[in-house]
mmCIF file of C-alpha atoms and ligand atoms in Angstrom:
data_model
loop_
_atom_site.group_PDB
_atom_site.id
_atom_site.type_symbol
_atom_site.label_atom_id
_atom_site.label_comp_id
_atom_site.label_asym_id
_atom_site.label_seq_id
_atom_site.Cartn_x
_atom_site.Cartn_y
_atom_site.Cartn_z
ATOM 1 C CA MET A 21 41.448 -89.450 -70.694
ATOM 2 C CA PRO A 22 39.281 -86.559 -69.525
ATOM 3 C CA ASP A 23 35.643 -86.762 -70.660
ATOM 4 C CA MET A 24 34.370 -83.201 -71.002
ATOM 5 C CA GLN A 25 30.971 -84.351 -72.217
ATOM 6 C CA LYS A 26 30.228 -86.127 -68.937
ATOM 7 C CA SER A 27 31.120 -83.112 -66.800
ATOM 8 C CA ARG A 28 28.417 -81.164 -65.010
ATOM 9 C CA ASP A 29 26.703 -78.097 -66.425
ATOM 10 C CA THR A 30 25.284 -75.728 -63.833
ATOM 11 C CA ARG A 31 23.090 -73.494 -66.007
ATOM 12 C CA LYS A 32 20.015 -75.704 -65.472
ATOM 13 C CA ILE A 33 19.078 -75.577 -69.149
ATOM 14 C CA PRO A 34 18.059 -78.869 -70.787
ATOM 15 C CA ILE A 35 18.565 -79.195 -74.557
ATOM 16 C CA ASN A 36 15.741 -80.410 -76.816
ATOM 17 C CA LYS A 37 17.852 -81.669 -79.702
ATOM 18 C CA VAL A 38 21.601 -82.210 -79.936
ATOM 19 C CA GLY A 39 23.502 -84.505 -82.241
ATOM 20 C CA VAL A 40 24.958 -84.844 -85.713
ATOM 21 C CA LYS A 41 23.658 -83.222 -88.890
ATOM 22 C CA ASP A 42 24.136 -83.891 -92.581
ATOM 23 C CA ILE A 43 25.869 -87.278 -92.537
ATOM 24 C CA SER A 44 26.025 -88.748 -96.018
ATOM 25 C CA TYR A 45 25.179 -92.459 -95.835
ATOM 26 C CA PRO A 46 24.016 -95.317 -98.096
ATOM 27 C CA ILE A 47 20.509 -96.594 -97.377
ATOM 28 C CA VAL A 48 18.122 -99.149 -98.837
ATOM 29 C CA VAL A 49 14.511 -98.201 -99.574
ATOM 30 C CA MET A 50 11.643 -100.479 -100.623
ATOM 31 C CA ASP A 51 10.871 -100.124 -104.321
ATOM 32 C CA LYS A 52 7.415 -101.048 -105.647
ATOM 33 C CA ASN A 53 8.763 -102.492 -108.896
ATOM 34 C CA LYS A 54 12.266 -103.700 -108.046
ATOM 35 C CA LYS A 55 11.766 -104.659 -104.373
ATOM 36 C CA PHE A 56 14.700 -102.562 -103.144
ATOM 37 C CA GLN A 57 16.485 -99.410 -104.208
ATOM 38 C CA GLN A 58 19.883 -98.316 -102.964
ATOM 39 C CA THR A 59 20.404 -94.609 -102.563
ATOM 40 C CA VAL A 60 22.529 -92.147 -100.592
ATOM 41 C CA ALA A 61 20.884 -90.156 -97.815
ATOM 42 C CA ARG A 62 21.694 -87.063 -95.789
ATOM 43 C CA ILE A 63 21.029 -88.035 -92.192
ATOM 44 C CA ASN A 64 20.418 -85.996 -89.026
ATOM 45 C CA MET A 65 20.384 -87.705 -85.613
ATOM 46 C CA TYR A 66 19.462 -85.919 -82.398
ATOM 47 C CA VAL A 67 18.606 -86.721 -78.784
ATOM 48 C CA ASP A 68 17.585 -84.578 -75.837
ATOM 49 C CA LEU A 69 20.172 -83.758 -73.186
ATOM 50 C CA PRO A 70 19.358 -83.275 -69.474
ATOM 51 C CA HIS A 71 20.435 -79.950 -67.967
ATOM 52 C CA HIS A 72 23.185 -81.393 -65.770
ATOM 53 C CA PHE A 73 25.344 -82.846 -68.597
ATOM 54 C CA LYS A 74 27.777 -80.622 -70.468
ATOM 55 C CA GLY A 75 27.618 -82.514 -73.736
ATOM 56 C CA THR A 76 26.242 -85.484 -75.632
ATOM 57 C CA HIS A 77 28.467 -88.250 -77.032
ATOM 58 C CA MET A 78 28.630 -87.398 -80.716
ATOM 59 C CA SER A 79 30.638 -90.474 -81.721
ATOM 60 C CA ARG A 80 27.879 -92.822 -80.569
ATOM 61 C CA PHE A 81 25.459 -91.574 -83.246
ATOM 62 C CA VAL A 82 27.856 -92.649 -85.955
ATOM 63 C CA GLU A 83 28.545 -95.932 -84.147
ATOM 64 C CA ILE A 84 24.786 -96.644 -84.254
ATOM 65 C CA LEU A 85 24.705 -95.877 -87.983
ATOM 66 C CA ASN A 86 27.580 -98.294 -88.499
ATOM 67 C CA VAL A 87 25.769 -101.074 -86.656
ATOM 68 C CA HIS A 88 22.798 -100.614 -88.984
ATOM 69 C CA ARG A 89 25.002 -100.266 -92.057
ATOM 70 C CA GLU A 90 23.097 -101.167 -95.253
ATOM 71 C CA ASP A 91 20.046 -101.738 -93.140
ATOM 72 C CA ILE A 92 18.773 -98.201 -92.660
ATOM 73 C CA ALA A 93 15.342 -98.928 -94.072
ATOM 74 C CA LEU A 94 11.889 -97.657 -93.106
ATOM 75 C CA ASP A 95 11.113 -100.587 -90.802
ATOM 76 C CA LYS A 96 14.410 -100.033 -88.949
ATOM 77 C CA MET A 97 13.564 -96.476 -87.900
ATOM 78 C CA GLU A 98 12.089 -97.451 -84.549
ATOM 79 C CA PRO A 99 14.908 -99.873 -83.523
ATOM 80 C CA ILE A 100 17.522 -97.264 -84.510
ATOM 81 C CA LEU A 101 15.732 -94.602 -82.455
ATOM 82 C CA GLN A 102 15.522 -97.020 -79.530
ATOM 83 C CA SER A 103 19.261 -97.706 -79.650
ATOM 84 C CA MET A 104 19.904 -93.931 -79.821
ATOM 85 C CA LYS A 105 17.863 -93.515 -76.628
ATOM 86 C CA ASP A 106 19.601 -96.456 -74.944
ATOM 87 C CA LYS A 107 23.191 -95.679 -75.965
ATOM 88 C CA LEU A 108 22.901 -91.977 -75.227
ATOM 89 C CA GLY A 109 20.776 -92.263 -72.078
ATOM 90 C CA ALA A 110 18.178 -89.962 -73.618
ATOM 91 C CA SER A 111 14.427 -89.775 -73.168
ATOM 92 C CA SER A 112 13.756 -88.762 -76.787
ATOM 93 C CA ALA A 113 15.481 -89.413 -80.111
ATOM 94 C CA HIS A 114 15.002 -88.001 -83.608
ATOM 95 C CA LEU A 115 16.149 -89.410 -86.927
ATOM 96 C CA GLU A 116 15.768 -87.440 -90.166
ATOM 97 C CA ILE A 117 16.693 -89.052 -93.462
ATOM 98 C CA GLU A 118 16.527 -87.178 -96.765
ATOM 99 C CA PHE A 119 17.266 -89.090 -99.931
ATOM 100 C CA PRO A 120 16.782 -89.032 -103.703
ATOM 101 C CA TYR A 121 14.379 -91.761 -104.820
ATOM 102 C CA PHE A 122 14.305 -92.751 -108.477
ATOM 103 C CA ILE A 123 11.226 -93.875 -110.384
ATOM 104 C CA GLU A 124 11.291 -95.073 -113.975
ATOM 105 C CA LYS A 125 8.747 -93.176 -116.041
ATOM 106 C CA ARG A 126 7.633 -93.522 -119.630
ATOM 107 C CA ALA A 127 7.214 -90.386 -121.725
ATOM 108 C CA PRO A 128 3.486 -89.768 -122.386
ATOM 109 C CA VAL A 129 3.430 -90.343 -126.188
ATOM 110 C CA SER A 130 6.737 -91.891 -127.307
ATOM 111 C CA GLY A 131 6.929 -94.157 -124.275
ATOM 112 C CA ALA A 132 10.663 -93.362 -123.925
ATOM 113 C CA ARG A 133 11.884 -94.561 -120.533
ATOM 114 C CA SER A 134 13.830 -92.425 -118.099
ATOM 115 C CA LEU A 135 14.513 -92.112 -114.387
ATOM 116 C CA MET A 136 12.957 -89.234 -112.441
ATOM 117 C CA GLU A 137 14.387 -88.152 -109.125
ATOM 118 C CA TYR A 138 12.056 -87.331 -106.217
ATOM 119 C CA THR A 139 13.389 -85.984 -102.928
ATOM 120 C CA CYS A 140 11.925 -87.951 -100.018
ATOM 121 C CA THR A 141 12.242 -87.709 -96.254
ATOM 122 C CA PHE A 142 11.712 -90.147 -93.394
ATOM 123 C CA SER A 143 11.346 -88.288 -90.087
ATOM 124 C CA GLY A 144 11.074 -90.479 -87.004
ATOM 125 C CA SER A 145 10.900 -89.581 -83.326
ATOM 126 C CA LEU A 146 10.755 -91.774 -80.267
ATOM 127 C CA GLY A 147 9.819 -90.337 -76.891
ATOM 128 C CA ASP A 148 7.215 -92.398 -75.077
ATOM 129 C CA ASP A 149 5.634 -93.152 -78.466
ATOM 130 C CA PHE A 150 6.985 -93.647 -81.966
ATOM 131 C CA ASP A 151 6.082 -90.995 -84.528
ATOM 132 C CA PHE A 152 6.864 -91.229 -88.224
ATOM 133 C CA VAL A 153 6.314 -88.734 -91.035
ATOM 134 C CA LEU A 154 6.948 -89.509 -94.702
ATOM 135 C CA GLY A 155 7.810 -86.538 -96.891
ATOM 136 C CA ILE A 156 7.914 -86.356 -100.655
ATOM 137 C CA GLN A 157 8.581 -83.534 -103.081
ATOM 138 C CA VAL A 158 7.073 -83.822 -106.545
ATOM 139 C CA PRO A 159 7.938 -81.397 -109.366
ATOM 140 C CA VAL A 160 5.141 -80.534 -111.795
ATOM 141 C CA THR A 161 4.352 -77.867 -114.380
ATOM 142 C CA SER A 162 1.816 -75.195 -113.491
ATOM 143 C CA LEU A 163 0.179 -72.855 -115.990
ATOM 144 C CA CYS A 164 -1.501 -69.683 -114.728
ATOM 145 C CA PRO A 165 -5.307 -69.550 -115.264
ATOM 146 C CA CYS A 166 -5.283 -65.745 -115.013
ATOM 147 C CA SER A 167 -2.559 -65.366 -117.611
ATOM 148 C CA LYS A 168 -4.419 -67.744 -119.971
ATOM 149 C CA GLU A 169 -7.644 -65.768 -119.564
ATOM 150 C CA LEU A 170 -6.013 -62.376 -120.145
ATOM 151 C CA SER A 171 -3.582 -63.113 -122.932
ATOM 152 C CA ARG A 172 -4.223 -63.378 -126.639
ATOM 153 C CA TYR A 173 -1.327 -65.823 -126.926
ATOM 154 C CA GLY A 174 0.044 -68.383 -124.474
ATOM 155 C CA ALA A 175 0.116 -68.206 -120.687
ATOM 156 C CA HIS A 176 3.003 -68.049 -118.257
ATOM 157 C CA ASN A 177 3.958 -71.416 -116.890
ATOM 158 C CA GLN A 178 6.699 -72.754 -114.671
ATOM 159 C CA ARG A 179 8.024 -75.645 -112.680
ATOM 160 C CA SER A 180 6.309 -76.070 -109.315
ATOM 161 C CA HIS A 181 7.298 -78.131 -106.310
ATOM 162 C CA ILE A 182 4.549 -79.905 -104.414
ATOM 163 C CA THR A 183 5.751 -81.045 -100.986
ATOM 164 C CA VAL A 184 3.582 -83.497 -99.078
ATOM 165 C CA ARG A 185 4.254 -84.781 -95.569
ATOM 166 C CA LEU A 186 2.060 -87.472 -94.062
ATOM 167 C CA ARG A 187 1.331 -89.718 -91.149
ATOM 168 C CA TYR A 188 -0.485 -92.933 -92.047
ATOM 169 C CA THR A 189 -1.546 -96.302 -90.714
ATOM 170 C CA ASP A 190 -0.999 -98.880 -93.470
ATOM 171 C CA PHE A 191 1.960 -99.148 -95.807
ATOM 172 C CA VAL A 192 2.052 -96.446 -98.502
ATOM 173 C CA TRP A 193 4.163 -96.721 -101.657
ATOM 174 C CA ILE A 194 6.105 -93.635 -102.697
ATOM 175 C CA GLU A 195 5.259 -94.518 -106.319
ATOM 176 C CA ASP A 196 1.496 -94.318 -105.652
ATOM 177 C CA LEU A 197 1.837 -90.992 -103.885
ATOM 178 C CA VAL A 198 3.874 -89.540 -106.727
ATOM 179 C CA GLU A 199 1.276 -90.610 -109.287
ATOM 180 C CA MET A 200 -1.525 -89.088 -107.211
ATOM 181 C CA ILE A 201 0.318 -85.810 -106.573
ATOM 182 C CA GLU A 202 1.422 -85.382 -110.191
ATOM 183 C CA GLU A 203 -2.236 -85.345 -111.283
ATOM 184 C CA CYS A 204 -2.734 -82.144 -109.286
ATOM 185 C CA GLY A 205 -0.462 -79.915 -111.381
ATOM 186 C CA SER A 206 -1.137 -78.629 -114.899
ATOM 187 C CA SER A 207 1.121 -81.424 -116.190
ATOM 188 C CA PRO A 208 3.609 -83.910 -114.732
ATOM 189 C CA VAL A 209 7.254 -83.466 -115.726
ATOM 190 C CA TRP A 210 9.583 -86.117 -117.179
ATOM 191 C CA SER A 211 13.365 -86.436 -117.491
ATOM 192 C CA LEU A 212 13.140 -87.469 -121.122
ATOM 193 C CA LEU A 213 10.700 -86.053 -123.679
ATOM 194 C CA LYS A 214 10.835 -86.480 -127.462
ATOM 195 C CA ARG A 215 9.151 -83.874 -129.727
ATOM 196 C CA VAL A 216 5.780 -85.669 -129.719
ATOM 197 C CA ASP A 217 5.899 -85.704 -125.919
ATOM 198 C CA GLU A 218 6.844 -82.033 -125.712
ATOM 199 C CA GLN A 219 3.813 -81.143 -127.830
ATOM 200 C CA TYR A 220 1.629 -83.256 -125.546
ATOM 201 C CA VAL A 221 2.854 -81.738 -122.239
ATOM 202 C CA THR A 222 2.625 -78.186 -123.608
ATOM 203 C CA GLU A 223 -0.982 -78.689 -124.712
ATOM 204 C CA ARG A 224 -1.890 -80.657 -121.588
ATOM 205 C CA ALA A 225 -0.685 -77.816 -119.352
ATOM 206 C CA TYR A 226 -2.552 -75.237 -121.473
ATOM 207 C CA GLU A 227 -5.805 -77.218 -121.181
ATOM 208 C CA ASN A 228 -5.297 -77.651 -117.459
ATOM 209 C CA PRO A 229 -4.392 -74.285 -115.868
ATOM 210 C CA LYS A 230 -3.806 -74.239 -112.087
ATOM 211 C CA PHE A 231 -3.186 -71.563 -109.491
ATOM 212 C CA VAL A 232 -0.967 -72.518 -106.589
ATOM 213 C CA GLU A 233 -4.205 -72.579 -104.547
ATOM 214 C CA ASP A 234 -5.783 -75.099 -106.961
ATOM 215 C CA ILE A 235 -2.780 -77.381 -106.536
ATOM 216 C CA VAL A 236 -2.877 -77.558 -102.716
ATOM 217 C CA ARG A 237 -6.670 -77.916 -102.719
ATOM 218 C CA GLU A 238 -6.591 -80.804 -105.221
ATOM 219 C CA VAL A 239 -3.880 -82.642 -103.281
ATOM 220 C CA THR A 240 -5.943 -82.089 -100.115
ATOM 221 C CA GLN A 241 -9.055 -83.608 -101.738
ATOM 222 C CA LYS A 242 -7.063 -86.690 -102.713
ATOM 223 C CA LEU A 243 -5.430 -87.106 -99.296
ATOM 224 C CA LEU A 244 -8.766 -86.672 -97.509
ATOM 225 C CA ALA A 245 -10.088 -89.566 -99.607
ATOM 226 C CA PHE A 246 -6.992 -91.713 -98.862
ATOM 227 C CA ASP A 247 -8.082 -93.756 -95.832
ATOM 228 C CA ALA A 248 -4.606 -94.798 -94.672
ATOM 229 C CA VAL A 249 -3.557 -91.151 -94.215
ATOM 230 C CA THR A 250 -4.267 -89.758 -90.724
ATOM 231 C CA TRP A 251 -2.480 -86.372 -90.943
ATOM 232 C CA PHE A 252 -0.916 -84.419 -93.763
ATOM 233 C CA SER A 253 0.540 -81.120 -94.843
ATOM 234 C CA VAL A 254 0.794 -80.010 -98.442
ATOM 235 C CA GLU A 255 2.778 -77.095 -99.806
ATOM 236 C CA ALA A 256 3.071 -75.844 -103.362
ATOM 237 C CA GLU A 257 5.695 -73.419 -104.597
ATOM 238 C CA ASN A 258 5.468 -72.059 -108.128
ATOM 239 C CA PHE A 259 8.775 -70.643 -109.310
ATOM 240 C CA GLU A 260 7.049 -67.892 -111.282
ATOM 241 C CA SER A 261 8.439 -67.226 -114.741
ATOM 242 C CA ILE A 262 7.084 -63.648 -114.773
ATOM 243 C CA HIS A 263 8.464 -62.749 -111.319
ATOM 244 C CA LYS A 264 11.705 -63.217 -109.468
ATOM 245 C CA HIS A 265 9.724 -64.568 -106.502
ATOM 246 C CA SER A 266 7.551 -67.658 -106.028
ATOM 247 C CA ALA A 267 3.817 -68.091 -105.468
ATOM 248 C CA TYR A 268 3.208 -70.304 -102.410
ATOM 249 C CA ALA A 269 0.285 -72.045 -100.668
ATOM 250 C CA ALA A 270 0.020 -74.564 -97.809
ATOM 251 C CA ILE A 271 -2.667 -76.664 -96.099
ATOM 252 C CA GLU A 272 -2.344 -78.877 -93.024
ATOM 253 C CA ARG A 273 -5.028 -81.315 -91.862
ATOM 254 C CA ASP A 274 -5.315 -83.667 -88.934
ATOM 255 C CA LYS A 275 -8.069 -86.069 -89.998
ATOM 256 C CA LYS A 276 -8.705 -87.077 -86.410
ATOM 257 C CA MET A 277 -9.747 -83.464 -85.721
ATOM 258 C CA THR A 278 -12.076 -83.059 -88.729
HETATM 259 N N1 GTP B 1018 29.249 -83.000 -77.246
HETATM 260 C C1 GTP B 1018 29.979 -82.454 -78.216
HETATM 261 N N2 GTP B 1018 31.006 -83.167 -78.746
HETATM 262 C C2 GTP B 1018 31.711 -82.596 -79.755
HETATM 263 C C3 GTP B 1018 31.372 -81.327 -80.266
HETATM 264 N N3 GTP B 1018 32.207 -81.044 -81.278
HETATM 265 C C4 GTP B 1018 33.055 -82.100 -81.396
HETATM 266 N N4 GTP B 1018 32.764 -83.045 -80.459
HETATM 267 C C5 GTP B 1018 33.560 -84.267 -80.328
HETATM 268 O O1 GTP B 1018 32.895 -85.521 -80.332
HETATM 269 C C6 GTP B 1018 33.933 -86.467 -80.044
HETATM 270 C C7 GTP B 1018 33.407 -87.746 -79.491
HETATM 271 O O2 GTP B 1018 32.843 -87.590 -78.239
HETATM 272 P P1 GTP B 1018 32.276 -88.859 -77.457
HETATM 273 O O3 GTP B 1018 31.242 -89.502 -78.253
HETATM 274 O O4 GTP B 1018 31.892 -88.421 -76.067
HETATM 275 O O5 GTP B 1018 33.590 -89.790 -77.447
HETATM 276 P P2 GTP B 1018 34.073 -90.870 -76.407
HETATM 277 O O6 GTP B 1018 34.007 -90.333 -75.020
HETATM 278 O O7 GTP B 1018 35.362 -91.378 -76.904
HETATM 279 O O8 GTP B 1018 32.981 -91.991 -76.597
HETATM 280 P P3 GTP B 1018 32.161 -92.745 -75.448
HETATM 281 O O9 GTP B 1018 33.155 -93.515 -74.656
HETATM 282 O O10 GTP B 1018 31.189 -93.610 -76.210
HETATM 283 O O11 GTP B 1018 31.464 -91.686 -74.651
HETATM 284 C C8 GTP B 1018 34.881 -85.761 -79.089
HETATM 285 O O12 GTP B 1018 36.153 -85.747 -79.674
HETATM 286 C C9 GTP B 1018 34.297 -84.356 -79.002
HETATM 287 O O13 GTP B 1018 35.261 -83.355 -78.901
HETATM 288 C C10 GTP B 1018 30.289 -80.594 -79.699
HETATM 289 O O14 GTP B 1018 29.948 -79.468 -80.082
HETATM 290 N N5 GTP B 1018 29.634 -81.205 -78.668
#
């Protein structure tokens, strides 16, 4: 059978990343309360390709996933990346895993239990060294300080997404990060709220107004104080209820440089 991928390319252009994108796959993630949590991820797998090869071998990415079936956990990132490098003859490999992670929360007054979904990402790369970035997106409520100051009644408020990406040394629980990040909005959000809870979150947000700038600065203060974190980026997007567009702010810090 002819193997087009192996044939020579003469354009002398190496490729940084080539591979498969958006594979839906079951994974297992460590859960602080239940030990493990099964979820379904969207996975991207890429390697570099030297200039003289026409194509990479796409089927091998999926073969590697199959070998690690039900074992695609955080501590397997580096071995998976290593087998991508080995099986594809590459000098660098990249593995991006995005998945919904569920945390049981209790409503603030009634204590009603419900599951909240947080979108998380594991992004690993292996060239000469292994690099890993954990990403987490936390929805909160934000209430505008300016609107509160100006208005005789109420203040505009909306759902905001806080997205944090970090490099760290020790183990970090997603649950602890979520709790820390949620404190930086005007109020956390819950999947299930009874009337007593709704009253509480409405008043809590009103007493705790935040600009998008306040949100990224408060998350930054907390991450600067978190010793295990060596690098981070934080973004906040407020889906404004008085505009069709969002308010946005971002901060990136490399603690080794500060
Ligand atoms: N490189 C490359 N392959 C593609 C692309 N689109 C589809 N493919 C297909 O990926 C399939 C698998 O390719 P390989 O992994 O090289 O398959 P193989 O040669 O049987 O597997 P090995 O023996 O492990 O190399 C082929 O049928 C290709 O046609 C593309 O854009 N680039």
